[in-house]
């Protein structure tokens, strides 16, 4: 091995700038940390020593490493690994990914206003959002997007990232689209001016019967509380007296949107959630503070193993105050709060700053050590199928307002357990989903039968429309043409599930969303045979007794 002394190293301009940029970036982070965590000195001895070590290593790599290396890439990699070492939820987001990460919780984005899907390497318009740029330009459901500003949107290389990069853009900018329309010989050309497109997180809100309302929230995003309040008000005006709130699959989002929703359901000035961090900056107690829209009627809350974070704040508060009856399965178990910190180069960290506690005092964060295995362990131990297989930490027992015992230490256990149905999950079904076979078949069927089906009231469709064996056979044929080998045994296991999915998808394509982002027809079909949904409806007498105690 050759040895080169320091005097042989000549710093390149980038190497000279790099330590200064790195120092400025880290110093900025330290100042933010000092402000957040109680004003400790910005530069401790450990920080200075480790900063110098980082500078030395990067300088040697930049000047001496045998191949060309991007130090920016190395720094991004190092910061990413540094954050994952803290806990499963603290993350580093490179500058190029920040906008996409933030958009997941924003109330909208700039684009052309279409919902699309990729079938057989072709981009189909599923829905041109009413009143949006594409609808105003004349684009319709069923149109095939072939090119955007001359870039092909067809072929094996087309994916969501490419499509988003071409269709989204600055409000007021123009994108030129080449479109193939069913029944038209020639290509159609559109110049679409991008606009602000709303993004919705409340996906359903309808009356199940003359007194029971149903609301489903997908995530707690920027506009979630306003959406929820509007839907809740509309349902009340239609005569709703009891509420079924669905948070299954809701992975969380903004904490204050969750607490605001609880405030609409909980009366008085009761505690909703408490947070506790290293110092006092992030220690906070949030209380109900206003007259909510629905503080007295019975509430049933649906949760499952994918209900996490902000969903667990809602579930914990409603359960601890005996305000809602929880139905489903144990929640995910994320009791940590992150805050975003913008770095000087446009990148971002989201760092865990506190734990949250439900009103009774529960911390429902599960151990970090089981994160990678928890899903599999729940399945193997039978927790998804048998209530008595749920592991409860008896040392973390707490009491609700009404004296019921609840437990901390890893998720929120519902009051009424409903077993998961996994019997239909087969490799054959997974292949159909991966190739978009069900969505493609339902879309084509809806296009071919839209004129007749759209004349039918949805209630009639819900009660009478059946997915026939002939339709299922056509799905199998389509799958075979896409290279999916037929498996009669597996197909028989998932046949019932396929019928429900196809009926729901066809309904969503026929009764397109008109406003507010609600997909009521889709969920009314899916919920009709959903065991957890049906069990929840049967539990309203118990929820009514709980509400009457208030």
Coordinates of C-alpha atoms in Angstrom, one line a residue:
X1 CA 0.0 0.0 0.0
X2 CA 1.4 3.4 -1.0
X3 CA 1.6 6.1 1.7
X4 CA 1.2 9.8 0.8
X5 CA 2.0 12.5 3.2
X6 CA -0.4 15.5 3.8
X7 CA 1.9 17.8 1.8
X8 CA 1.1 16.0 -1.4
X9 CA -2.6 16.7 -1.1
X10 CA -3.7 19.8 -3.0
X11 CA -7.2 20.9 -2.2
X12 CA -9.5 21.3 -5.1
X13 CA -11.9 24.3 -5.2
X14 CA -14.8 22.0 -4.4
X15 CA -12.9 20.5 -1.4
X16 CA -12.2 24.0 -0.1
X17 CA -15.8 25.0 -0.3
X18 CA -17.2 21.7 1.0
X19 CA -16.0 22.0 4.7
X20 CA -17.3 25.5 4.9
X21 CA -20.7 24.5 3.4
X22 CA -20.9 21.5 5.7
X23 CA -20.0 23.6 8.7
X24 CA -22.6 26.2 7.9
X25 CA -25.2 23.5 7.3
X26 CA -24.5 21.7 10.6
X27 CA -24.2 25.0 12.5
X28 CA -27.6 26.0 11.3
X29 CA -29.0 22.7 12.5
X30 CA -27.3 23.1 15.8
X31 CA -28.8 26.6 16.3
X32 CA -32.2 25.2 15.5
X33 CA -31.6 22.4 18.0
X34 CA -30.4 24.9 20.6
X35 CA -33.6 26.9 20.2
X36 CA -35.7 23.8 20.3
X37 CA -34.1 22.0 23.1
X38 CA -33.5 24.7 25.7
X39 CA -30.6 26.9 24.5
X40 CA -27.6 24.7 25.0
X41 CA -24.3 25.9 23.5
X42 CA -24.2 25.5 19.7
X43 CA -20.7 24.0 19.6
X44 CA -19.9 21.4 22.2
X45 CA -16.5 19.6 22.2
X46 CA -18.1 16.5 20.7
X47 CA -19.6 18.4 17.8
X48 CA -16.4 20.2 16.9
X49 CA -14.4 17.0 17.0
X50 CA -16.8 15.1 14.9
X51 CA -17.3 17.9 12.4
X52 CA -13.5 18.0 11.9
X53 CA -13.5 14.2 11.4
X54 CA -16.2 14.5 8.8
X55 CA -14.3 17.3 7.0
X56 CA -11.1 15.3 7.0
X57 CA -12.7 12.1 5.5
X58 CA -14.6 14.1 2.8
X59 CA -11.4 16.0 1.9
X60 CA -9.4 12.7 1.5
X61 CA -12.1 11.2 -0.6
X62 CA -12.4 14.2 -2.9
X63 CA -8.6 14.4 -3.5
X64 CA -7.3 10.9 -3.2
X65 CA -9.9 8.4 -3.9
X66 CA -9.0 6.5 -7.1
X67 CA -12.4 7.1 -8.9
X68 CA -14.5 10.2 -9.3
X69 CA -17.1 10.5 -6.5
X70 CA -19.9 12.9 -5.9
X71 CA -19.4 14.3 -2.4
X72 CA -22.9 15.5 -2.4
X73 CA -24.1 12.0 -2.8
X74 CA -21.9 10.8 0.0
X75 CA -23.2 13.5 2.3
X76 CA -26.8 12.6 1.5
X77 CA -26.0 9.0 2.1
X78 CA -24.3 9.7 5.4
X79 CA -27.1 11.9 6.7
X80 CA -29.7 9.4 5.6
X81 CA -28.0 6.6 7.6
X82 CA -27.4 9.0 10.5
X83 CA -31.2 9.7 10.9
X84 CA -32.2 6.0 10.5
X85 CA -29.9 5.2 13.4
X86 CA -32.0 7.4 15.7
X87 CA -35.4 5.8 15.3
X88 CA -37.6 4.4 12.5
X89 CA -39.4 7.7 11.9
X90 CA -36.6 10.3 11.9
X91 CA -35.5 10.8 8.3
X92 CA -33.3 12.9 6.0
X93 CA -34.9 14.0 2.7
X94 CA -32.6 15.1 -0.1
X95 CA -33.4 18.4 -1.8
X96 CA -34.7 16.8 -5.0
X97 CA -37.2 14.8 -3.0
X98 CA -38.5 17.5 -0.6
X99 CA -41.3 18.8 -2.8
X100 CA -42.7 15.3 -3.4
X101 CA -42.5 14.5 0.3
X102 CA -44.3 17.7 1.3
X103 CA -47.0 17.2 -1.4
X104 CA -48.3 14.1 0.3
X105 CA -49.8 16.2 3.1
X106 CA -50.6 19.5 1.2
X107 CA -54.1 20.5 0.2
X108 CA -53.3 20.6 -3.5
X109 CA -50.7 20.8 -6.3
X110 CA -50.2 22.5 -9.6
X111 CA -51.1 20.3 -12.5
X112 CA -53.6 19.5 -15.3
X113 CA -56.3 17.9 -13.1
X114 CA -56.6 14.3 -14.3
X115 CA -56.8 10.9 -12.5
X116 CA -54.9 8.3 -14.6
X117 CA -53.9 4.7 -14.6
X118 CA -51.4 2.7 -16.6
X119 CA -52.8 -0.2 -18.6
X120 CA -50.6 -2.3 -20.9
X121 CA -47.9 0.4 -21.0
X122 CA -50.5 3.1 -21.9
X123 CA -51.7 6.0 -19.8
X124 CA -55.5 6.2 -19.6
X125 CA -57.4 9.2 -18.2
X126 CA -59.7 7.8 -15.6
X127 CA -61.3 11.1 -14.7
X128 CA -60.9 14.7 -15.8
X129 CA -61.6 16.5 -12.6
X130 CA -64.8 18.6 -13.1
X131 CA -63.9 22.2 -13.4
X132 CA -60.2 21.5 -13.7
X133 CA -57.8 22.5 -16.6
X134 CA -58.1 19.2 -18.5
X135 CA -61.9 19.1 -18.3
X136 CA -62.2 22.7 -19.4
X137 CA -59.9 21.9 -22.3
X138 CA -62.1 19.0 -23.4
X139 CA -60.2 15.9 -22.2
X140 CA -62.5 13.0 -21.3
X141 CA -62.4 9.8 -19.3
X142 CA -61.0 7.0 -21.6
X143 CA -58.6 9.3 -23.5
X144 CA -55.1 7.9 -23.9
X145 CA -52.2 10.2 -23.1
X146 CA -49.5 9.5 -25.7
X147 CA -47.2 12.5 -25.5
X148 CA -46.6 15.5 -23.2
X149 CA -44.5 18.3 -24.7
X150 CA -43.2 15.8 -27.2
X151 CA -42.1 13.2 -24.6
X152 CA -43.7 9.8 -25.1
X153 CA -45.9 8.5 -22.3
X154 CA -46.3 5.0 -23.7
X155 CA -44.1 2.0 -23.5
X156 CA -42.5 -0.2 -20.8
X157 CA -40.5 2.6 -19.3
X158 CA -43.5 4.8 -18.5
X159 CA -44.2 5.1 -14.7
X160 CA -45.8 7.4 -12.3
X161 CA -42.7 9.5 -11.7
X162 CA -42.3 10.2 -15.5
X163 CA -46.0 11.1 -15.8
X164 CA -46.0 13.4 -12.7
X165 CA -42.9 15.2 -14.0
X166 CA -44.6 16.0 -17.3
X167 CA -48.1 16.7 -16.2
X168 CA -47.4 18.7 -13.0
X169 CA -45.7 22.1 -13.1
X170 CA -46.0 25.7 -12.3
X171 CA -49.5 27.2 -12.3
X172 CA -50.1 29.1 -15.5
X173 CA -47.6 27.1 -17.5
X174 CA -48.8 25.2 -20.6
X175 CA -48.4 21.5 -21.5
X176 CA -49.0 20.2 -25.0
X177 CA -50.8 16.8 -25.0
X178 CA -51.2 14.3 -27.8
X179 CA -54.3 12.2 -27.2
X180 CA -55.9 9.2 -28.8
X181 CA -59.6 9.0 -28.3
X182 CA -61.9 6.0 -28.8
X183 CA -63.8 6.3 -32.1
X184 CA -61.4 9.0 -33.5
X185 CA -59.0 8.1 -36.3
X186 CA -56.7 11.0 -35.9
X187 CA -54.7 12.1 -32.8
X188 CA -56.2 15.0 -30.8
X189 CA -53.9 17.8 -29.7
X190 CA -54.6 19.9 -26.6
X191 CA -52.8 22.8 -25.0
X192 CA -53.7 22.6 -21.3
X193 CA -52.9 25.5 -18.9
X194 CA -51.9 24.1 -15.5
X195 CA -53.8 25.2 -12.5
X196 CA -54.1 24.5 -8.7
X197 CA -55.7 21.1 -8.2
X198 CA -57.2 20.3 -4.8
X199 CA -56.1 17.1 -3.0
X200 CA -58.6 15.4 -0.8
X201 CA -58.1 13.2 2.3
X202 CA -61.7 12.5 3.3
X203 CA -62.6 9.9 0.7
X204 CA -66.2 9.1 1.7
X205 CA -69.1 10.7 3.6
X206 CA -72.6 9.4 3.2
X207 CA -75.7 8.3 5.0
X208 CA -75.9 4.5 5.5
X209 CA -79.6 4.9 6.6
X210 CA -81.8 7.8 7.7
X211 CA -79.8 8.3 10.9
X212 CA -76.3 6.7 10.5
X213 CA -73.5 8.6 8.9
X214 CA -70.2 7.2 7.5
X215 CA -67.0 9.1 7.1
X216 CA -63.7 7.7 5.9
X217 CA -60.4 9.6 6.4
X218 CA -57.4 8.4 4.4
X219 CA -54.7 10.7 6.1
X220 CA -54.5 13.8 8.2
X221 CA -53.3 16.3 5.6
X222 CA -53.4 20.1 5.3
X223 CA -57.1 20.3 4.5
X224 CA -58.4 17.3 6.4
X225 CA -60.1 19.1 9.2
X226 CA -61.9 21.5 6.9
X227 CA -63.0 18.6 4.8
X228 CA -64.2 16.6 7.8
X229 CA -66.1 19.5 9.3
X230 CA -67.9 20.1 6.0
X231 CA -68.9 16.5 5.5
X232 CA -69.9 16.2 9.1
X233 CA -72.1 19.3 8.8
X234 CA -73.7 18.0 5.6
X235 CA -74.6 14.7 7.2
X236 CA -76.0 16.4 10.3
X237 CA -78.2 18.5 8.0
X238 CA -79.4 15.3 6.3
X239 CA -80.5 13.9 9.7
X240 CA -77.5 12.0 11.0
X241 CA -77.8 11.0 14.6
X242 CA -74.9 8.5 14.9
X243 CA -71.5 8.4 13.3
X244 CA -69.3 5.6 11.9
X245 CA -65.8 7.0 11.5
X246 CA -63.3 4.9 9.5
X247 CA -59.6 5.3 10.1
X248 CA -58.5 1.9 8.8
X249 CA -55.3 2.2 6.8
X250 CA -54.8 5.8 7.8
X251 CA -51.1 6.2 8.5
X252 CA -51.3 9.6 10.2
X253 CA -50.2 13.1 9.2
X254 CA -50.6 16.5 11.0
X255 CA -51.2 16.2 14.7
X256 CA -53.3 19.4 15.0
X257 CA -55.7 18.2 12.3
X258 CA -56.3 15.0 14.3
X259 CA -56.8 16.9 17.6
X260 CA -59.2 19.4 15.9
X261 CA -61.3 16.5 14.7
X262 CA -61.4 15.1 18.2
X263 CA -62.5 18.5 19.4
X264 CA -65.6 18.2 17.1
X265 CA -66.6 15.0 18.9
X266 CA -65.6 15.6 22.6
X267 CA -67.3 18.1 24.8
X268 CA -66.1 20.3 27.6
X269 CA -62.4 21.1 28.0
X270 CA -61.1 17.5 28.2
X271 CA -57.5 16.6 27.5
X272 CA -57.0 15.3 23.9
X273 CA -53.2 14.5 23.9
X274 CA -50.0 15.3 25.8
X275 CA -46.5 15.4 24.3
X276 CA -43.3 15.1 26.2
X277 CA -39.8 15.7 24.7
X278 CA -36.2 16.1 25.9
X279 CA -36.6 19.7 27.0
X280 CA -39.8 21.8 27.4
X281 CA -40.0 23.2 23.8
X282 CA -42.2 20.4 22.6
X283 CA -44.0 19.6 25.9
X284 CA -47.6 20.4 25.2
X285 CA -51.1 19.5 26.4
X286 CA -53.9 19.9 23.9
X287 CA -57.5 20.3 25.2
X288 CA -60.9 20.4 23.7
X289 CA -61.7 24.1 23.5
X290 CA -64.8 24.7 21.3
X291 CA -68.4 23.5 20.9
X292 CA -68.1 20.7 18.4
X293 CA -70.6 19.7 15.8
X294 CA -71.2 16.2 17.1
X295 CA -70.5 16.0 20.9
X296 CA -73.5 13.9 22.0
X297 CA -74.5 11.2 19.4
X298 CA -73.0 7.7 19.5
X299 CA -69.8 7.2 17.6
X300 CA -68.2 3.9 16.4
X301 CA -64.5 4.1 15.3
X302 CA -63.0 1.6 12.9
X303 CA -59.2 0.9 13.2
X304 CA -56.8 -1.8 12.1
X305 CA -53.1 -2.7 12.1
X306 CA -52.4 0.1 9.6
X307 CA -54.0 2.9 11.6
X308 CA -51.0 4.8 12.9
X309 CA -49.7 8.0 14.5
X310 CA -52.4 10.8 14.2
X311 CA -55.0 8.1 13.8
X312 CA -53.9 6.7 17.1
X313 CA -54.2 10.1 18.7
X314 CA -57.9 10.2 17.6
X315 CA -58.5 6.6 18.7
X316 CA -56.8 7.0 22.1
X317 CA -58.6 10.2 23.0
X318 CA -62.0 8.9 22.0
X319 CA -61.5 5.6 23.8
X320 CA -60.0 7.2 27.0
X321 CA -63.0 9.5 27.3
X322 CA -65.5 6.7 26.5
X323 CA -66.6 8.9 23.6
X324 CA -66.4 6.2 20.9
X325 CA -66.6 2.4 20.7
X326 CA -63.5 1.1 18.9
X327 CA -64.0 -1.8 16.5
X328 CA -61.4 -3.7 14.5
X329 CA -57.8 -4.7 15.3
X330 CA -54.9 -3.4 17.3
X331 CA -53.4 -0.2 15.8
X332 CA -49.8 0.1 14.5
X333 CA -48.2 1.6 17.6
X334 CA -46.5 4.9 16.6
X335 CA -46.5 7.3 19.5
X336 CA -43.8 9.6 18.3
X337 CA -44.0 13.2 17.0
X338 CA -41.7 14.5 14.3
X339 CA -41.0 18.1 13.3
X340 CA -39.6 19.2 9.9
X341 CA -36.4 21.2 9.8
X342 CA -35.4 22.9 6.5
X343 CA -31.6 22.8 5.9
X344 CA -29.7 25.5 4.1
X345 CA -29.3 23.7 0.8
X346 CA -33.1 23.0 0.5
X347 CA -33.0 19.5 1.9
X348 CA -34.9 18.6 5.1
X349 CA -34.8 16.5 8.2
X350 CA -37.8 15.2 10.0
X351 CA -36.7 14.6 13.5
X352 CA -38.5 12.9 16.4
X353 CA -38.9 15.6 19.2
X354 CA -41.4 14.0 21.6
X355 CA -43.6 11.1 22.5
X356 CA -47.3 11.6 22.8
X357 CA -49.6 10.2 25.6
X358 CA -53.3 9.6 25.5
X359 CA -55.5 11.3 28.1
X360 CA -55.3 8.4 30.4
X361 CA -51.5 8.5 30.3
X362 CA -50.8 5.7 27.7
X363 CA -47.7 5.8 25.5
X364 CA -48.6 3.5 22.7
X365 CA -45.2 3.5 20.9
X366 CA -44.1 -0.1 20.2
X367 CA -40.4 -1.0 20.7
X368 CA -38.1 -0.1 17.8
X369 CA -36.6 -3.6 17.9
X370 CA -39.8 -5.2 16.6
X371 CA -40.4 -2.8 13.7
X372 CA -39.1 -5.1 11.0
X373 CA -40.9 -8.2 12.3
X374 CA -44.1 -6.9 13.8
X375 CA -46.4 -7.5 10.8
X376 CA -45.1 -11.1 10.4
X377 CA -45.3 -11.7 14.2
X378 CA -48.9 -10.5 14.4
X379 CA -49.8 -12.9 11.6
X380 CA -47.8 -15.9 13.0
X381 CA -49.1 -15.4 16.6
X382 CA -52.7 -15.3 15.4
X383 CA -53.3 -11.8 16.5
X384 CA -55.1 -10.9 13.3
X385 CA -57.6 -13.7 13.8
X386 CA -58.0 -14.2 17.5
X387 CA -58.6 -11.5 20.2
X388 CA -57.0 -13.6 22.9
X389 CA -53.7 -13.7 20.9
X390 CA -53.2 -9.9 21.5
X391 CA -50.2 -9.4 23.7
X392 CA -51.1 -7.0 26.5
X393 CA -48.6 -5.4 28.8
X394 CA -50.4 -5.7 32.2
X395 CA -47.8 -3.4 33.7
X396 CA -49.2 -0.6 31.5
X397 CA -52.8 -0.7 32.6
X398 CA -54.8 2.6 32.6
X399 CA -58.4 3.6 33.2
X400 CA -60.8 5.4 30.9
X401 CA -63.1 8.1 32.3
X402 CA -65.7 5.4 32.8
X403 CA -63.4 3.1 34.6
X404 CA -62.7 0.6 31.7
X405 CA -59.1 -0.8 31.6
X406 CA -57.0 0.0 28.6
X407 CA -53.3 -0.7 27.9
X408 CA -50.3 1.1 26.7
X409 CA -47.0 -0.3 25.2
X410 CA -47.7 -0.9 21.6
X411 CA -50.8 0.3 19.7
X412 CA -54.4 0.7 20.8
X413 CA -56.5 -2.4 21.3
X414 CA -60.1 -1.9 20.1
X415 CA -63.1 -2.6 22.3
X416 CA -64.6 -5.0 19.8
X417 CA -62.3 -7.3 17.9
X418 CA -63.0 -8.3 14.3
X419 CA -60.8 -11.0 12.7
X420 CA -59.0 -10.3 9.4
X421 CA -60.1 -12.2 6.4
X422 CA -57.0 -13.3 4.4
X423 CA -58.5 -16.4 2.7
X424 CA -58.8 -14.6 -0.6
X425 CA -55.2 -13.5 -0.7
X426 CA -53.5 -15.7 -3.3
X427 CA -50.4 -15.3 -5.5
X428 CA -52.8 -15.2 -8.5
X429 CA -54.7 -12.2 -7.0
X430 CA -51.4 -10.4 -6.3
X431 CA -50.4 -10.8 -10.0
X432 CA -53.8 -9.5 -11.1
X433 CA -53.3 -6.4 -8.9
X434 CA -49.6 -5.9 -10.0
X435 CA -50.6 -5.9 -13.7
X436 CA -53.7 -3.6 -13.1
X437 CA -55.9 -6.3 -14.6
X438 CA -59.0 -5.6 -12.4
X439 CA -58.8 -1.9 -12.9
X440 CA -58.3 -2.2 -16.6
X441 CA -61.2 -4.6 -17.1
X442 CA -63.5 -2.5 -14.9
X443 CA -62.5 0.7 -16.8
X444 CA -63.1 -0.9 -20.2
X445 CA -66.4 -2.3 -19.0
X446 CA -67.5 1.1 -17.7
X447 CA -66.6 2.8 -21.0
X448 CA -68.6 0.3 -23.0
X449 CA -71.7 0.3 -20.8
X450 CA -71.6 3.9 -19.5
X451 CA -74.6 5.1 -21.5
X452 CA -76.9 2.4 -20.0
X453 CA -75.5 2.2 -16.5
X454 CA -75.4 6.0 -15.9
X455 CA -79.2 6.0 -16.5
X456 CA -79.6 3.7 -13.5
X457 CA -79.9 5.3 -10.1
X458 CA -76.9 4.2 -8.0
X459 CA -79.1 2.6 -5.3
X460 CA -80.5 0.4 -8.0
X461 CA -77.0 -0.5 -9.2
X462 CA -75.9 -1.2 -5.6
X463 CA -78.8 -3.6 -5.0
X464 CA -79.1 -5.3 -8.4
X465 CA -75.9 -5.2 -10.4
X466 CA -74.0 -8.5 -10.4
X467 CA -70.5 -9.4 -11.7
X468 CA -71.3 -12.5 -13.8
X469 CA -69.2 -15.6 -14.3
X470 CA -68.9 -14.5 -17.9
X471 CA -67.2 -11.2 -16.7
X472 CA -64.9 -13.2 -14.5
X473 CA -64.0 -15.4 -17.3
X474 CA -63.1 -12.4 -19.4
X475 CA -60.8 -11.2 -16.6
X476 CA -59.0 -14.5 -16.6
X477 CA -58.6 -14.3 -20.4
X478 CA -57.2 -10.8 -20.1
X479 CA -54.8 -12.0 -17.4
X480 CA -53.6 -14.9 -19.5
X481 CA -53.0 -12.5 -22.4
X482 CA -50.8 -10.5 -20.0
X483 CA -48.7 -13.6 -19.2
X484 CA -50.4 -14.5 -15.9
X485 CA -50.8 -18.3 -15.7
X486 CA -54.2 -19.5 -14.7
X487 CA -54.6 -21.2 -11.4
X488 CA -58.1 -22.6 -10.9
X489 CA -57.6 -23.3 -7.1
X490 CA -56.3 -19.8 -6.3
X491 CA -58.9 -18.2 -8.6
X492 CA -61.7 -20.0 -6.7
X493 CA -60.4 -18.6 -3.4
X494 CA -60.4 -15.0 -4.6
X495 CA -63.5 -15.1 -6.8
X496 CA -65.8 -13.4 -4.3
X497 CA -63.3 -10.7 -3.7
X498 CA -62.9 -10.1 -7.4
X499 CA -66.7 -9.7 -7.8
X500 CA -66.8 -7.0 -5.1
X501 CA -63.7 -5.2 -6.4
X502 CA -65.0 -5.1 -10.0
X503 CA -68.4 -3.9 -9.0
X504 CA -66.9 -1.2 -6.9
X505 CA -64.5 -0.1 -9.6
X506 CA -67.2 0.0 -12.2
X507 CA -69.3 2.1 -9.9
X508 CA -66.5 4.6 -9.3
X509 CA -65.9 5.0 -13.1
X510 CA -69.6 5.5 -13.9
X511 CA -70.4 7.9 -11.1
X512 CA -67.3 10.1 -11.4
X513 CA -66.5 12.4 -8.5
X514 CA -68.3 15.7 -9.0
X515 CA -66.9 17.7 -6.1
X516 CA -65.2 17.4 -2.7
X517 CA -63.2 14.4 -3.7
X518 CA -65.7 11.9 -2.2
X519 CA -65.8 8.4 -3.6
X520 CA -69.1 7.4 -2.0
X521 CA -70.2 4.9 -4.6
X522 CA -66.9 3.0 -4.4
X523 CA -67.1 2.7 -0.7
X524 CA -70.8 1.9 -0.5
X525 CA -70.1 -1.2 -2.7
X526 CA -67.0 -2.2 -0.8
X527 CA -68.5 -1.8 2.6
X528 CA -71.7 -3.7 1.8
X529 CA -69.9 -7.1 2.5
X530 CA -67.1 -5.8 4.8
X531 CA -67.2 -7.8 8.1
X532 CA -65.7 -5.0 10.2
X533 CA -68.2 -2.5 8.8
X534 CA -71.1 -4.8 9.4
X535 CA -69.9 -5.6 12.9
X536 CA -69.6 -1.9 13.6
X537 CA -73.2 -1.2 12.6
X538 CA -74.3 -4.0 14.9
X539 CA -72.4 -2.3 17.8
X540 CA -74.3 0.9 17.8
X541 CA -76.6 -0.1 20.7
X542 CA -73.5 -0.5 22.8
X543 CA -72.1 2.8 21.6
X544 CA -75.5 4.5 22.3
X545 CA -75.3 3.2 25.9
X546 CA -71.8 4.6 26.2
X547 CA -72.9 8.0 24.8
X548 CA -76.0 8.1 27.1
X549 CA -73.7 8.0 30.2
X550 CA -72.3 11.5 29.3

